Short mmCIF file of C-alpha atoms in Angstrom, two decimals:
data_model
loop_
_atom_site.label_atom_id
_atom_site.label_comp_id
_atom_site.label_asym_id
_atom_site.label_seq_id
_atom_site.Cartn_x
_atom_site.Cartn_y
_atom_site.Cartn_z
CA MET A 1 10.38 -29.03 -11.68
CA GLU A 2 9.09 -29.95 -9.21
CA LEU A 3 5.27 -29.49 -8.61
CA THR A 4 6.13 -27.97 -5.23
CA THR A 5 7.30 -25.39 -7.48
CA ILE A 6 5.26 -24.93 -10.35
CA TRP A 7 2.97 -24.77 -7.74
CA PHE A 8 4.05 -21.89 -5.68
CA ILE A 9 5.29 -19.93 -8.87
CA LEU A 10 1.03 -20.51 -10.22
CA ILE A 11 0.50 -18.59 -6.06
CA ALA A 12 2.45 -15.38 -7.07
CA VAL A 13 0.53 -15.41 -10.38
CA LEU A 14 -2.66 -15.67 -8.71
CA TRP A 15 -0.74 -12.69 -6.27
CA VAL A 16 0.06 -10.51 -8.76
CA GLY A 17 -3.19 -10.61 -10.61
CA TYR A 18 -5.52 -9.82 -7.97
CA PHE A 19 -2.86 -7.26 -6.62
CA CYS A 20 -2.95 -4.81 -10.22
CA LEU A 21 -6.22 -6.09 -10.90
CA GLU A 22 -8.13 -5.52 -7.94
CA GLY A 23 -5.67 -2.64 -6.82
CA PHE A 24 -6.67 -0.10 -8.77
CA ASP A 25 -10.77 -1.69 -7.91
CA TYR A 26 -9.89 -0.23 -3.85
CA GLY A 27 -8.27 3.14 -5.72
CA VAL A 28 -10.96 4.46 -6.81
CA GLY A 29 -13.01 3.39 -4.28
CA MET A 30 -11.45 5.11 -1.31
CA LEU A 31 -11.91 8.04 -3.56
CA LEU A 32 -14.81 9.16 -4.43
CA PRO A 33 -15.12 11.65 -1.21
CA VAL A 34 -12.39 13.62 -2.86
CA LEU A 35 -12.70 12.44 -7.26
CA GLY A 36 -16.34 12.49 -6.26
CA ARG A 37 -17.27 16.23 -5.64
CA ASP A 38 -19.16 19.31 -6.54
CA GLU A 39 -17.14 19.96 -10.45
CA THR A 40 -17.96 24.54 -10.78
CA GLU A 41 -15.34 24.41 -13.54
CA GLY A 42 -16.12 24.41 -16.94
CA GLU A 43 -19.02 24.95 -19.98
CA THR A 44 -20.61 21.57 -18.56
CA PRO A 45 -20.28 21.25 -14.49
CA HIS A 46 -21.45 17.31 -13.47
CA SER A 47 -22.48 17.10 -10.00
CA GLY A 48 -20.97 15.00 -7.43
CA GLU A 49 -23.06 12.23 -7.49
CA THR A 50 -22.61 12.09 -11.04
CA ARG A 51 -18.44 11.64 -11.08
CA LYS A 52 -18.99 9.73 -8.18
CA ARG A 53 -21.32 6.93 -10.89
CA GLN A 54 -18.82 8.36 -13.82
CA MET A 55 -16.50 6.30 -10.90
CA LEU A 56 -18.22 3.64 -9.98
CA SER A 57 -19.46 2.36 -13.77
CA ALA A 58 -15.81 2.40 -14.80
CA ILE A 59 -14.93 -0.30 -11.82
CA GLY A 60 -18.67 -1.54 -12.53
CA PRO A 61 -18.09 -4.51 -15.40
CA PHE A 62 -14.78 -5.29 -13.53
CA TRP A 63 -14.44 -5.30 -9.37
CA ASP A 64 -16.50 -8.09 -8.69
CA GLY A 65 -14.10 -10.86 -11.16
CA ASN A 66 -10.81 -8.82 -9.76
CA GLU A 67 -11.77 -10.63 -6.33
CA VAL A 68 -12.01 -14.47 -7.73
CA TRP A 69 -8.09 -13.71 -8.64
CA LEU A 70 -8.41 -14.22 -4.59
CA LEU A 71 -11.00 -17.04 -3.73
CA THR A 72 -8.21 -18.44 -6.39
CA ALA A 73 -6.02 -18.01 -4.80
CA GLY A 74 -6.84 -17.98 -1.52
CA GLY A 75 -8.07 -22.12 -2.63
CA ALA A 76 -4.78 -23.02 -4.30
CA ILE A 77 -2.84 -22.44 -1.39
CA PHE A 78 -5.80 -24.54 0.52
CA ALA A 79 -4.69 -27.16 -2.65
CA ALA A 80 -1.65 -27.26 -2.93
CA PHE A 81 0.09 -26.18 0.83
CA PRO A 82 -2.42 -26.94 3.06
CA HIS A 83 0.42 -26.52 6.16
CA TRP A 84 0.57 -22.96 4.80
CA TYR A 85 -2.52 -22.10 4.62
CA ALA A 86 -3.70 -23.18 8.46
CA THR A 87 -1.02 -21.63 10.16
CA LEU A 88 -1.56 -17.90 7.57
CA PHE A 89 -4.85 -18.26 8.63
CA SER A 90 -4.20 -19.03 12.40
CA GLY A 91 -1.99 -16.66 13.13
CA PHE A 92 -3.30 -14.16 10.57
CA TYR A 93 -7.08 -14.29 11.84
CA LEU A 94 -7.82 -11.16 13.19
CA PRO A 95 -6.36 -9.25 9.75
CA LEU A 96 -7.81 -11.81 8.10
CA LEU A 97 -11.50 -10.88 8.99
CA LEU A 98 -10.64 -7.71 8.98
CA ILE A 99 -10.21 -7.84 5.62
CA LEU A 100 -13.03 -9.90 4.70
CA VAL A 101 -15.33 -7.34 6.58
CA GLY A 102 -14.27 -4.81 4.34
CA LEU A 103 -14.57 -7.18 1.36
CA ILE A 104 -18.28 -7.57 2.92
CA LEU A 105 -18.59 -3.69 3.35
CA ARG A 106 -17.07 -2.94 0.37
CA GLY A 107 -19.50 -5.16 -2.16
CA VAL A 108 -22.76 -4.18 -0.80
CA GLY A 109 -22.06 -0.67 -1.41
CA LEU A 110 -21.11 -1.41 -4.23
CA GLU A 111 -24.46 -3.51 -5.09
CA TYR A 112 -27.15 -1.63 -3.30
CA ARG A 113 -26.08 1.74 -3.44
CA GLY A 114 -28.74 2.78 -6.23
CA LYS A 115 -31.13 0.75 -4.76
CA VAL A 116 -33.07 3.95 -2.48
CA ASP A 117 -33.33 6.92 -5.20
CA SER A 118 -31.81 9.14 -1.50
CA PRO A 119 -28.74 11.64 -0.93
CA ALA A 120 -28.33 9.57 2.54
CA TRP A 121 -28.73 6.25 1.40
CA ARG A 122 -26.00 7.10 -0.77
CA ALA A 123 -23.82 8.50 1.44
CA ARG A 124 -24.11 5.36 3.88
CA MET A 125 -23.81 3.23 1.05
CA ASP A 126 -20.34 5.85 -0.29
CA ALA A 127 -18.96 5.43 3.53
CA MET A 128 -19.01 1.05 3.38
CA VAL A 129 -16.71 1.63 -0.13
CA VAL A 130 -14.66 3.58 1.07
CA ALA A 131 -13.83 1.91 4.62
CA GLY A 132 -14.24 -1.83 2.97
CA SER A 133 -11.69 -0.27 0.04
CA PHE A 134 -9.33 1.21 2.94
CA VAL A 135 -9.14 -1.85 5.48
CA PRO A 136 -7.56 -4.25 2.74
CA ALA A 137 -5.23 -2.23 0.89
CA LEU A 138 -3.82 -1.40 4.12
CA LEU A 139 -3.71 -5.29 5.72
CA TRP A 140 -2.56 -6.53 2.75
CA GLY A 141 0.27 -3.88 2.81
CA VAL A 142 1.12 -5.75 6.33
CA ALA A 143 0.23 -8.77 5.98
CA PHE A 144 3.04 -9.83 2.71
CA THR A 145 5.44 -8.06 4.78
CA ASN A 146 5.16 -10.36 7.62
CA ILE A 147 5.11 -13.30 5.42
CA VAL A 148 7.93 -12.07 3.57
CA LEU A 149 10.59 -10.94 7.27
CA GLY A 150 9.28 -13.60 8.80
CA VAL A 151 7.21 -14.60 12.22
CA PRO A 152 6.82 -17.15 15.47
CA ILE A 153 6.30 -19.94 14.65
CA ASP A 154 7.21 -22.96 16.61
CA ALA A 155 8.76 -26.34 15.46
CA ASP A 156 5.06 -27.45 15.26
CA MET A 157 4.77 -25.49 12.10
CA GLU A 158 1.82 -23.22 14.77
CA TYR A 159 2.21 -19.22 15.25
CA VAL A 160 2.91 -18.52 18.42
CA GLY A 161 2.81 -14.66 18.35
CA GLY A 162 0.57 -12.26 18.88
CA PHE A 163 -2.25 -9.65 17.33
CA TRP A 164 0.76 -6.64 17.52
CA ASN A 165 3.55 -8.92 16.84
CA LEU A 166 2.16 -8.17 13.13
CA LEU A 167 2.54 -3.74 13.44
CA GLY A 168 6.31 -3.28 13.38
CA PRO A 169 7.62 -0.29 11.86
CA VAL A 170 8.34 -2.71 8.80
CA ALA A 171 5.34 -4.00 8.24
CA LEU A 172 3.17 -0.72 8.52
CA LEU A 173 5.72 0.59 5.94
CA GLY A 174 4.45 -1.84 3.73
CA GLY A 175 0.53 -1.35 4.33
CA LEU A 176 1.10 2.62 3.73
CA THR A 177 2.86 1.35 0.79
CA THR A 178 0.14 -0.62 -0.67
CA LEU A 179 -2.50 1.71 0.58
CA THR A 180 -0.66 4.71 -0.96
CA LEU A 181 0.24 2.67 -4.51
CA PHE A 182 -3.61 1.40 -5.21
CA LEU A 183 -4.56 4.68 -4.42
CA THR A 184 -2.13 5.82 -7.15
CA HIS A 185 -3.40 3.19 -9.20
CA GLY A 186 -6.46 3.26 -8.92
CA ALA A 187 -6.74 7.20 -10.32
CA LEU A 188 -5.01 6.70 -13.02
CA PHE A 189 -7.91 3.89 -14.05
CA VAL A 190 -10.16 7.06 -13.47
CA ALA A 191 -8.40 8.86 -15.38
CA LEU A 192 -8.17 6.36 -18.16
CA LYS A 193 -11.39 5.92 -18.48
CA THR A 194 -13.63 8.63 -18.18
CA ASP A 195 -13.33 12.17 -19.56
CA GLY A 196 -13.77 16.33 -18.49
CA ARG A 197 -12.52 17.38 -15.08
CA LEU A 198 -12.61 14.34 -14.02
CA ARG A 199 -10.49 12.96 -16.28
CA HIS A 200 -7.71 15.97 -15.39
CA ASP A 201 -8.35 15.86 -11.73
CA ALA A 202 -7.56 11.84 -11.47
CA ARG A 203 -4.80 12.44 -13.29
CA ALA A 204 -2.87 15.53 -11.31
CA LEU A 205 -4.18 13.77 -8.39
CA ALA A 206 -2.83 10.79 -9.31
CA LEU A 207 0.87 12.81 -9.71
CA ARG A 208 0.61 14.06 -5.75
CA LEU A 209 -0.55 10.56 -4.49
CA GLY A 210 2.47 8.78 -7.17
CA ALA A 211 5.03 11.15 -5.84
CA ALA A 212 4.31 9.47 -2.14
CA SER A 213 3.63 6.05 -2.57
CA ALA A 214 7.54 6.13 -4.55
CA VAL A 215 9.28 7.25 -1.79
CA LEU A 216 7.22 4.85 0.34
CA ALA A 217 7.84 2.02 -2.05
CA VAL A 218 11.20 2.42 -2.27
CA LEU A 219 12.36 2.60 1.39
CA TRP A 220 9.85 -0.44 2.06
CA LEU A 221 11.43 -2.79 -0.43
CA GLY A 222 14.72 -1.93 0.48
CA VAL A 223 13.98 -2.42 3.96
CA VAL A 224 12.59 -6.05 3.48
CA HIS A 225 15.19 -6.88 0.25
CA LEU A 226 18.22 -6.06 2.59
CA ARG A 227 16.99 -8.79 4.89
CA THR A 228 15.88 -11.30 2.80
CA GLY A 229 16.62 -10.35 -0.90
CA THR A 230 18.50 -12.06 -3.49
CA THR A 231 19.22 -11.10 -6.84
CA ALA A 232 16.59 -11.14 -8.88
CA SER A 233 14.50 -9.99 -6.14
CA TRP A 234 16.79 -6.99 -6.28
CA VAL A 235 16.71 -7.03 -10.05
CA VAL A 236 12.20 -7.06 -9.59
CA ALA A 237 12.37 -4.72 -7.38
CA GLY A 238 14.24 -2.45 -9.53
CA VAL A 239 12.01 -2.57 -12.56
CA ALA A 240 9.28 -2.34 -9.88
CA ALA A 241 10.96 1.46 -8.59
CA ALA A 242 11.82 2.36 -12.63
CA SER A 243 8.36 1.52 -14.30
CA LEU A 244 6.39 3.64 -10.97
CA VAL A 245 8.49 6.40 -12.13
CA GLY A 246 7.58 6.15 -15.93
CA GLY A 247 4.37 5.95 -15.79
CA LEU A 248 4.46 9.61 -13.54
CA LEU A 249 5.87 10.37 -15.85
CA ALA A 250 3.50 9.33 -19.01
CA ALA A 251 1.07 10.74 -16.57
CA ALA A 252 2.53 14.13 -16.01
CA ARG A 253 2.66 14.05 -20.31
CA GLY A 254 -0.96 13.23 -20.21
CA ARG A 255 -0.39 9.29 -21.27
CA GLU A 256 -3.00 7.62 -19.63
CA GLY A 257 -2.86 4.59 -20.56
CA TRP A 258 0.86 4.58 -20.27
CA ALA A 259 0.72 5.75 -16.83
CA PHE A 260 -1.61 3.10 -16.15
CA THR A 261 0.38 0.67 -17.57
CA GLY A 262 2.98 1.46 -15.35
CA THR A 263 1.29 1.30 -12.65
CA PHE A 264 0.34 -2.22 -13.12
CA VAL A 265 3.82 -2.99 -13.75
CA ALA A 266 5.10 -1.58 -10.73
CA ILE A 267 2.58 -3.35 -8.53
CA ALA A 268 3.33 -7.28 -10.67
CA MET A 269 6.84 -6.91 -9.89
CA ALA A 270 6.59 -4.89 -6.50
CA THR A 271 4.56 -9.06 -5.41
CA THR A 272 6.96 -10.76 -7.94
CA SER A 273 9.60 -9.43 -6.05
CA LEU A 274 8.57 -10.75 -2.54
CA PHE A 275 7.50 -14.07 -3.92
CA LEU A 276 11.47 -14.44 -5.36
CA ALA A 277 13.03 -12.84 -1.80
CA LEU A 278 10.71 -15.66 -0.12
CA PHE A 279 11.01 -18.11 -1.81
CA PRO A 280 12.26 -21.62 -1.46
CA ASP A 281 10.07 -20.25 1.98
CA VAL A 282 6.34 -19.44 2.47
CA MET A 283 6.76 -18.73 6.10
CA PRO A 284 9.83 -17.82 7.39
CA SER A 285 9.68 -18.77 10.90
CA SER A 286 11.47 -15.29 12.98
CA LEU A 287 12.09 -17.74 15.90
CA ASP A 288 14.77 -21.02 14.26
CA PRO A 289 15.01 -21.37 10.49
CA ALA A 290 14.59 -25.11 10.61
CA TRP A 291 10.59 -24.44 12.21
CA SER A 292 10.54 -22.22 8.72
CA LEU A 293 7.35 -23.40 6.40
CA THR A 294 9.01 -24.11 2.86
CA ALA A 295 7.31 -25.92 -0.61
CA GLU A 296 8.54 -28.63 0.57
CA ASN A 297 7.25 -29.66 3.72
CA ALA A 298 4.11 -28.09 3.65
CA SER A 299 3.14 -29.10 -0.01
CA SER A 300 0.84 -31.57 -0.08
CA SER A 301 1.03 -34.76 -1.87
CA GLN A 302 2.58 -35.41 -5.47
CA LYS A 303 -0.06 -36.84 -6.84
CA THR A 304 -2.63 -34.38 -5.30
CA LEU A 305 -0.21 -32.02 -6.48
CA GLY A 306 -0.78 -33.25 -9.97
CA ILE A 307 -4.38 -33.89 -10.22
CA MET A 308 -3.96 -29.52 -9.71
CA THR A 309 -1.60 -29.24 -11.72
CA VAL A 310 -4.18 -31.11 -14.75
CA VAL A 311 -7.24 -28.95 -13.71
CA ALA A 312 -4.67 -25.67 -13.89
CA LEU A 313 -3.49 -26.46 -17.11
CA VAL A 314 -7.58 -26.39 -18.82
CA PHE A 315 -9.38 -23.53 -16.40
CA THR A 316 -6.81 -21.32 -15.95
CA PRO A 317 -6.07 -20.01 -19.83
CA ILE A 318 -10.26 -20.12 -20.17
CA MET A 319 -10.02 -17.34 -16.54
CA LEU A 320 -7.41 -15.25 -18.72
CA LEU A 321 -9.14 -14.90 -22.14
CA TYR A 322 -12.08 -14.48 -20.48
CA THR A 323 -10.97 -11.33 -18.60
CA ALA A 324 -8.73 -10.42 -21.18
CA TRP A 325 -12.05 -10.35 -23.10
CA SER A 326 -14.01 -8.65 -20.57
CA TYR A 327 -11.25 -5.52 -20.50
CA TRP A 328 -11.52 -5.36 -24.50
CA ALA A 329 -15.41 -5.49 -24.31
CA PHE A 330 -15.75 -2.72 -22.05
CA ARG A 331 -12.76 -0.40 -22.94
CA LYS A 332 -14.23 2.89 -24.29
CA ARG A 333 -14.44 5.61 -21.59
CA VAL A 334 -17.39 6.41 -19.30
CA SER A 335 -18.63 10.17 -20.65
CA GLY A 336 -21.11 12.45 -17.63
CA HIS A 337 -22.61 13.47 -20.36
CA HIS A 338 -24.31 9.42 -20.28
CA ILE A 339 -25.43 9.84 -17.12
CA PRO A 340 -29.06 11.04 -16.30
CA THR A 341 -29.06 14.58 -13.77
CA GLU A 342 -31.73 13.08 -11.66
CA VAL A 343 -32.36 9.68 -10.98
CA HIS A 344 -35.97 8.81 -9.64
CA HIS A 345 -35.79 4.92 -10.12
CA ALA A 346 -31.93 3.37 -9.94
CA ALA A 347 -30.46 0.04 -9.34
CA VAL A 348 -26.59 -1.86 -9.49
CA VAL A 349 -26.38 -4.59 -11.85
CA ASP A 350 -22.93 -6.42 -12.07
CA GLY A 351 -21.70 -4.26 -9.44
CA GLY A 352 -22.19 -1.29 -12.64
CA GLU A 353 -25.17 0.85 -12.14
CA ARG A 354 -27.96 1.21 -14.52
CA ALA A 355 -30.65 4.19 -14.44
CA GLY A 356 -33.84 4.48 -15.26
CA ALA A 357 -34.77 7.86 -15.31
CA GLU A 358 -38.19 9.39 -15.69
CA ARG A 359 -38.76 12.75 -16.44
#
């Protein structure tokens, strides 16, 4: 197998990891005002603030580590396929800038939410988390739909379209699909990682969101693969659809672990199907197929790819082992009774909330 193909596969794996792991972070962030409302039912009702802190504590050990997958994917594209990187970041400059701003707002909101003991302060930080989760969840679907279907690229490997060229109906459908998929993924993560009424509310919401995401996903993947799909991409897209349906059936039976696994596999297979439909191109040209960027004409030298391959063989297993260990170490549920009802001094450490209560 050629090094260009190997690096195309490695980059696909990085994007799969990013969407599967960061996807539930986005979902949890967007659902803060929905699931984080005041609870009045049950024997031990919890305030909306307690529910929000349960949700944020659930993703606290993971969210910043999950973003490393994005940084690594971007760095791999830059090093392995510099022409792809240059055309992508120049042509998609505004959407990528909006995603970056969203990630910054989200990070600030998560890190500084507990720094001031004020409802108004926390409300502002929550708004930043919601907005910073919504924008990337929507725009990544728009971006990848355009990448697979093709954009205006001339003979000099330069993007010659405008921002509005990226907002076609199919691209917006892709954005809505990733948005609802991540919402469903996040709701199931909350159901898996919390207890009490919040767990049941999250599971019920996931079923409603999942029904909408399933319809959108079938339409989106169908349109994309009808235009540029291969036999392999169609098969993998079918596995994605089956996994999503299976996950929703598991959620209906109260099996949150299997339900979350279903959405995880669905996102992984849907992303994989896009890369299968894309290969051997990395950015097809809608003006002339001969002007498309391919894994061959957009790649670095063989020497560069060889050095990168050695580095990847050393550090990729380390990254995977550390990621697996972190999820295993923080595998238990976040219980509402572990969170103090009155907090006068709170701090956010490593993305998770640590409260010191002074009675």
